[in-house]
Amino acid sequence: THNYTAYPMIRQAREMVAKGMLGDIRIVQSEYPQDWLTEDLAATGQKQASWRSDPKQAGAGGALGDIGTHAYNLARFVSGLELDSLSADLDAFVPGRQLDDNVNVMLRFKPVGNKHPAKGMIWASQVAPGHENGLKLRIYGSKGGLEWVQADPNYLWYTPFGQPKQLLTRAGAGAMAVAARVSRVPSGHPEGYLEGFANIYQEAARAIRAARRKGGKPAKDVIFPTIADGVEGMAFIEACVKSSKKNGAWTKL
Amino acid sequence: THNYTAYPMIRQAREMVAKGMLGDIRIVQSEYPQDWLTEDLAATGQKQASWRSDPKQAGAGGALGDIGTHAYNLARFVSGLELDSLSADLDAFVPGRQLDDNVNVMLRFKPVGNKHPAKGMIWASQVAPGHENGLKLRIYGSKGGLEWVQADPNYLWYTPFGQPKQLLTRAGAGAMAVAARVSRVPSGHPEGYLEGFANIYQEAARAIRAARRKGGKPAKDVIFPTIADGVEGMAFIEACVKSSKKNGAWTKL
Amino acid sequence: THNYTAYPMIRQAREMVAKGMLGDIRIVQSEYPQDWLTEDLAATGQKQASWRSDPKQAGAGGALGDIGTHAYNLARFVSGLELDSLSADLDAFVPGRQLDDNVNVMLRFKPVGNKHPAKGMIWASQVAPGHENGLKLRIYGSKGGLEWVQADPNYLWYTPFGQPKQLLTRAGAGAMAVAARVSRVPSGHPEGYLEGFANIYQEAARAIRAARRKGGKPAKDVIFPTIADGVEGMAFIEACVKSSKKNGAWTKL
Amino acid sequence: THNYTAYPMIRQAREMVAKGMLGDIRIVQSEYPQDWLTEDLAATGQKQASWRSDPKQAGAGGALGDIGTHAYNLARFVSGLELDSLSADLDAFVPGRQLDDNVNVMLRFKPVGNKHPAKGMIWASQVAPGHENGLKLRIYGSKGGLEWVQADPNYLWYTPFGQPKQLLTRAGAGAMAVAARVSRVPSGHPEGYLEGFANIYQEAARAIRAARRKGGKPAKDVIFPTIADGVEGMAFIEACVKSSKKNGAWTKL
């Protein structure tokens, strides 16, 4: 599931964008490098590696499907932008590997109003030594920029243009209500990966409870991945594979 | 001039690649984000901004020519790879700006021997709030990865695949002779931007002195940018502009 | 409870010291700065602040009892050293505050064999703006040094003397079995504060289960704080208060 | 010479304190760890090590005189506070070493007006593996906190109490005039150790030039170390040695 969308500082980043604190969004840089498939792990029979690198089990995407979709989903979730088209260049660097282990993508988003449409890039890789789960999102607008790193999820770097960079912390000064409502422990004490999942399940539970009430809808701030997100992830994979086969032709989602 | 090539830890990175410490190079990620043109600075008459955003004075590239070329040159310098072709997407986000202020590029390098050719991306931007001179280079091979950031030039992050990440420091443990010969002060005391220029001039002086000797050539470790680097930078700009005009068509250098 | 002792990389740090990877321990620097009592929060009736700053409820130590004890316990836990004596200087900076809000301590440990006894310092503060829960431990020996920060608990910095600094990561390359057994999620995905508590409870449960077996003892690697740790914490508070009242006289624990 | 006082962000830190941006100064934490004397380097005849560890050549202080004085001078320079007394614990960990290689000091400053006097600690060490020239200064007051690290001198961390932490950069947003006047290159391009010396010499030159003018005095913002700073450094060494010999008795400067 898209657990990354439930980290408190990701919720805050989304809110800051939605509130216009970054101005018009211009640039979205999302990446998810790993290194665990730098060598031919599947050849050794390692289970996690084997099914992921087998097209019959993993589908058309390797790194693309496994982590590229997370990089894409997070970019969409925080920016609120819709993708127009993409140009992708997929590679399998390890000899004999059938699915991609490195993914370079350029993004063109749909314009918002009469503004110049935002652009972006996605890099996903399983052959980048030094990266464990290096999901990182950077978003820049006409009024400010944000940076967030999954391995250090309690921090959100925020630069209002023309002012010093600020280190926003979960539950700390500058944390907003949308972050607080999915946050458990005091600032300075780290939350992690499991809390993200817990938040997703909690949000889903809230929605279910609401649905059971006659005509019930969950509160507006209840957010969780839906079937639509899953479908869009599949469309993203498909578009990348198609574009890459056509030598990077710009491909609609 | 390409002063960045004379930072000691860049010299070391190049040497580590050349010695095969990273194995076969697969991925090159180079970026140079800035934020000083986030708003329409030229409209205010600011001199540095004005000539750079005027096609008659700056040529065909804005961010591309000013900083994209540095990102490209550094990638080439350290990786030792030659570019085969590129696909570029240039934008001018600030209304009325005539030259690009954001540059997304995908790279395909020429293969080395019978290896899968390396791939890469370049991002250069002058409208990314939070970045002053954010030149960063990351290179990954079959045996390890490197990361270097211009604003903190005395550090080089090195991960031999399967081992902990190491923080190599200028003149510190792990520093090599190629770094030491362009280094001035003890480890832990920072060197900076000006020393890079000084190194370039010193190397040039060494070459001149050698040339004055009958039949003289500088020692093999004397390195400085030549006219060829400048010409290649122009070719890079031209190829990016051409590719972007052709909707990102892969374009030979 | 001393939950900090159950972070995986703290377990690893302890093991590295025990295995002699740092050589003879010479220096222990432990600190726990916070900033939440920078102003007179108790005067506003804030509950957490009120009982902690009331000697009748909190005992003889303010910052000393609340966080200084954690800094001390962690230093002891990882170094394995026993304290000989300490010299303390306690202050209450906020006017009207009855208990200390800043604690400076110098430490003298008992010698190990015929080695020069280790020395150290503890700084605990609730009036240090910029710190949320800044628990940090640094240990140095004749063969290497370690650094760990509670807010980023998945990292452990390790420098074998004369070699580059290494970034050890939870469940990553270089992680040891003692860390793995209290670790839940893959490397690069962060664990946090709550997992530390969970580990403590799990260890206690293991001990209880073992105790219920006839003559049962838990496995050697089962570690959790005992009543002895609590008593020693009280002794530490008492010694600090006594030393501070005697103008920093060296005081046995 | 006290070159560290001429780093631009140190000048800025001093100005911020002087302007009251930190409120009443309460805590000063200064440290200067190194690791180059972790083993008995002098025994190998290394020149830098030999004279520094010989009491006849180096005087009464080892690490104390070599680097402890810098940690002390910087604390004084930025805080503007005068020292009342100190309690020191000096050690020589390496067998046979005649001068201290590790220095723990607690500080009591003179009160400013009727405020509670500030407290602090200094740690200087030459046997702390992992540190090259780890000079670090942290200052906390009733309104905010500052942190500066010599190895990364272009950054100054500033936390106004109750607000997010800010990363102030040399020549960047938030940089003040006192930093700008001793700064050479644009923000984001690093300056280093040598520029600090250059600034000191330049300031001295300004003072000399002014002195040559009839009745001339340098401008108020011209700052450089004087003989008084040198004398105070010697007094600091003397007081530390005396205190340590008296088992850490509080000793006036």
Coordinates of C-alpha atoms in Angstrom, one line a residue, chain A:
Chain A
T1 CA 0.0 0.0 0.0
H2 CA 1.1 3.6 -0.3
N3 CA 2.2 3.8 3.3
Y4 CA 4.5 6.7 2.5
T5 CA 1.6 9.0 2.1
A6 CA 0.8 8.6 5.8
Y7 CA 4.0 10.0 7.3
P8 CA 3.1 13.1 9.2
M9 CA 5.5 15.4 7.5
I10 CA 4.3 14.2 4.1
R11 CA 0.8 15.1 5.2
Q12 CA 2.2 18.5 6.1
A13 CA 4.0 18.9 2.8
R14 CA 0.8 18.2 1.0
E15 CA -1.1 20.7 3.1
M16 CA 1.6 23.4 2.6
V17 CA 1.3 22.9 -1.2
A18 CA -2.5 23.0 -1.1
K19 CA -2.5 26.2 1.0
G20 CA -0.3 27.9 -1.6
M21 CA 2.7 28.3 0.6
L22 CA 4.9 27.2 -2.2
G23 CA 3.1 29.3 -4.8
D24 CA 2.7 27.8 -8.3
I25 CA 4.3 24.4 -8.4
R26 CA 7.0 24.3 -11.1
I27 CA 9.3 21.4 -10.4
V28 CA 8.9 18.0 -8.8
Q29 CA 11.9 15.8 -8.3
S30 CA 11.2 12.3 -6.9
E31 CA 13.6 9.5 -6.5
Y32 CA 13.8 6.1 -5.0
P33 CA 17.3 4.5 -5.2
Q34 CA 18.2 1.2 -3.6
D35 CA 21.2 -1.1 -4.0
W36 CA 20.1 -4.5 -3.1
L37 CA 20.0 -5.8 -6.7
T38 CA 23.4 -4.5 -7.6
E39 CA 24.5 -8.1 -8.1
D40 CA 22.5 -11.0 -9.4
L41 CA 20.7 -11.8 -6.2
A42 CA 18.0 -13.9 -7.9
A43 CA 20.6 -16.2 -9.2
T44 CA 21.4 -17.2 -5.6
G45 CA 17.8 -18.1 -5.1
Q46 CA 17.0 -15.2 -2.7
K47 CA 13.2 -15.2 -2.5
Q48 CA 12.5 -11.5 -2.4
A49 CA 14.7 -10.9 -5.4
S50 CA 13.5 -13.9 -7.4
W51 CA 9.8 -13.1 -7.7
R52 CA 10.5 -9.4 -8.2
S53 CA 12.8 -10.1 -11.2
D54 CA 10.5 -12.6 -12.8
P55 CA 8.2 -10.9 -15.4
K56 CA 5.6 -13.7 -14.9
Q57 CA 5.2 -12.8 -11.2
A58 CA 6.2 -9.2 -11.0
G59 CA 4.5 -7.9 -14.2
A60 CA 6.1 -5.6 -16.7
G61 CA 8.1 -3.5 -14.3
G62 CA 11.0 -4.4 -12.1
A63 CA 12.4 -1.4 -10.2
L64 CA 9.6 0.5 -12.0
G65 CA 6.8 -1.5 -10.4
D66 CA 8.4 -2.1 -7.1
I67 CA 9.6 1.4 -6.2
G68 CA 9.1 3.7 -9.1
T69 CA 5.4 3.6 -8.4
H70 CA 6.0 4.8 -4.9
A71 CA 8.1 7.7 -6.1
Y72 CA 5.4 8.6 -8.6
N73 CA 2.5 8.2 -6.1
L74 CA 4.3 10.4 -3.5
A75 CA 5.0 13.1 -6.1
R76 CA 1.3 13.1 -7.1
F77 CA 0.1 13.0 -3.5
V78 CA 2.1 16.0 -2.3
S79 CA 2.0 18.2 -5.4
G80 CA -1.7 17.6 -6.1
L81 CA -0.8 17.8 -9.8
E82 CA -2.0 15.4 -12.5
L83 CA 0.4 13.9 -15.0
D84 CA 0.0 14.8 -18.6
S85 CA 2.7 12.6 -20.1
L86 CA 6.1 11.1 -19.5
S87 CA 9.3 10.0 -21.3
A88 CA 11.0 7.0 -19.9
D89 CA 14.4 5.2 -20.3
L90 CA 14.4 1.8 -18.6
D91 CA 17.5 -0.4 -18.2
A92 CA 18.5 -3.8 -16.8
F93 CA 22.1 -3.4 -16.0
V94 CA 22.7 -6.8 -14.5
P95 CA 23.4 -9.4 -17.2
G96 CA 20.5 -11.8 -17.6
R97 CA 18.0 -9.7 -15.7
Q98 CA 14.7 -9.7 -17.5
L99 CA 13.1 -6.7 -15.8
D100 CA 14.4 -3.1 -15.4
D101 CA 16.6 -2.3 -12.5
N102 CA 17.1 1.4 -13.3
V103 CA 14.4 3.9 -14.4
N104 CA 14.9 7.4 -15.7
V105 CA 11.7 9.4 -16.4
M106 CA 11.0 12.9 -17.3
L107 CA 7.5 14.2 -16.4
R108 CA 5.2 16.8 -17.8
F109 CA 2.2 17.7 -15.6
K110 CA -1.1 19.1 -16.7
P111 CA -1.2 22.9 -16.4
V112 CA -3.1 24.5 -13.5
G113 CA -5.1 27.4 -14.8
N114 CA -3.1 29.4 -17.3
K115 CA 0.2 28.7 -15.5
H116 CA 3.2 27.1 -17.2
P117 CA 2.8 23.4 -16.6
A118 CA 5.1 21.9 -14.0
K119 CA 7.9 19.5 -15.0
G120 CA 9.7 16.8 -13.1
M121 CA 11.9 13.8 -13.0
I122 CA 11.8 10.4 -11.4
W123 CA 14.7 8.2 -10.8
A124 CA 14.2 4.7 -9.4
S125 CA 17.0 2.2 -9.1
Q126 CA 17.9 -1.1 -7.5
V127 CA 21.5 -0.9 -8.5
A128 CA 22.7 2.3 -6.8
P129 CA 25.3 1.2 -4.1
G130 CA 24.9 3.3 -1.0
H131 CA 21.2 3.5 -1.0
E132 CA 19.0 1.4 1.2
N133 CA 15.5 2.9 0.7
G134 CA 16.4 6.3 -0.5
L135 CA 12.9 7.7 -1.3
K136 CA 13.3 11.4 -1.6
L137 CA 10.8 14.1 -2.7
R138 CA 11.6 17.7 -3.6
I139 CA 9.0 20.2 -4.8
Y140 CA 9.6 23.8 -5.8
G141 CA 7.2 26.5 -6.6
S142 CA 7.2 30.3 -7.2
K143 CA 7.3 31.0 -3.5
G144 CA 9.2 28.2 -1.9
G145 CA 10.7 24.7 -1.8
L146 CA 10.3 21.5 0.2
E147 CA 12.5 18.5 0.7
W148 CA 11.7 15.2 2.4
V149 CA 13.7 12.0 2.9
Q150 CA 12.0 8.8 3.9
A151 CA 14.9 7.5 5.9
D152 CA 14.6 10.6 8.1
P153 CA 10.9 11.1 8.0
N154 CA 10.5 13.3 11.0
Y155 CA 12.1 16.2 9.2
L156 CA 10.8 18.5 6.4
W157 CA 13.0 21.1 4.9
Y158 CA 11.2 24.2 3.9
T159 CA 12.6 27.3 2.2
P160 CA 10.3 30.3 1.8
F161 CA 11.9 32.0 -1.2
G162 CA 14.3 34.7 0.0
Q163 CA 14.4 33.5 3.5
P164 CA 16.6 31.0 5.4
K165 CA 15.9 27.3 5.1
Q166 CA 13.8 26.0 7.9
L167 CA 13.9 22.5 9.5
L168 CA 10.3 21.6 10.3
T169 CA 10.0 18.7 12.7
R170 CA 7.2 16.3 13.4
A171 CA 5.2 17.7 16.4
G172 CA 7.7 20.6 16.6
A173 CA 7.5 24.3 16.0
G174 CA 5.9 24.8 12.6
A175 CA 4.1 21.4 12.5
M176 CA 0.5 21.7 11.3
A177 CA -2.7 20.1 12.4
V178 CA -2.7 17.6 9.5
A179 CA 0.6 16.3 10.7
A180 CA -0.4 16.3 14.4
R181 CA -3.4 14.1 13.8
V182 CA -1.3 11.3 12.5
S183 CA 1.5 11.7 15.0
R184 CA 2.0 9.7 18.2
V185 CA 5.0 10.7 20.2
P186 CA 6.5 14.0 21.2
S187 CA 8.8 16.0 18.9
G188 CA 12.4 14.9 18.9
H189 CA 11.5 11.3 19.5
P190 CA 11.5 9.6 16.1
E191 CA 8.6 7.9 14.5
G192 CA 9.2 5.5 11.7
Y193 CA 8.0 3.2 9.0
L194 CA 5.5 1.1 11.0
E195 CA 3.6 4.2 12.2
G196 CA 3.0 5.1 8.5
F197 CA 1.2 1.8 8.0
A198 CA -0.7 2.2 11.2
N199 CA -1.9 5.6 10.1
I200 CA -3.1 4.1 6.8
Y201 CA -5.1 1.4 8.6
Q202 CA -6.5 3.9 11.1
E203 CA -7.7 6.1 8.3
A204 CA -9.3 3.2 6.5
A205 CA -10.9 2.2 9.8
R206 CA -12.3 5.7 10.2
A207 CA -13.7 5.6 6.7
I208 CA -15.3 2.2 7.3
R209 CA -16.8 3.4 10.6
A210 CA -18.2 6.4 8.8
A211 CA -19.6 4.3 6.0
R212 CA -21.5 2.1 8.4
R213 CA -23.4 5.1 9.6
K214 CA -26.4 5.9 7.4
G215 CA -25.2 8.0 4.6
G216 CA -21.9 8.4 6.4
K217 CA -18.8 9.9 4.9
P218 CA -15.4 10.2 6.7
A219 CA -14.2 13.6 7.8
K220 CA -12.5 15.6 5.1
D221 CA -9.1 15.1 6.6
V222 CA -9.2 11.3 6.5
I223 CA -6.9 10.3 3.7
F224 CA -5.9 6.8 2.5
P225 CA -4.9 5.2 -0.8
T226 CA -7.9 4.0 -2.9
I227 CA -8.3 1.6 -5.8
A228 CA -7.9 4.7 -8.0
D229 CA -4.3 5.1 -6.8
G230 CA -3.6 1.5 -7.5
V231 CA -5.0 1.8 -11.0
E232 CA -3.0 4.9 -11.6
G233 CA 0.1 3.1 -10.5
M234 CA -0.5 0.4 -13.1
A235 CA -1.1 3.1 -15.7
F236 CA 2.2 4.7 -14.8
I237 CA 4.1 1.4 -15.2
E238 CA 2.4 0.8 -18.5
A239 CA 3.2 4.3 -19.8
C240 CA 6.8 4.0 -18.8
V241 CA 7.3 0.6 -20.4
K242 CA 5.6 1.9 -23.6
S243 CA 7.6 5.1 -23.7
S244 CA 10.9 3.3 -23.2
K245 CA 10.1 0.8 -26.0
K246 CA 9.4 3.7 -28.3
N247 CA 12.8 5.3 -27.5
G248 CA 11.4 7.6 -24.9
A249 CA 8.5 9.0 -26.8
W250 CA 6.3 11.2 -24.7
T251 CA 3.4 9.0 -23.6
K252 CA 0.1 10.0 -22.0
L253 CA -0.8 8.3 -18.8

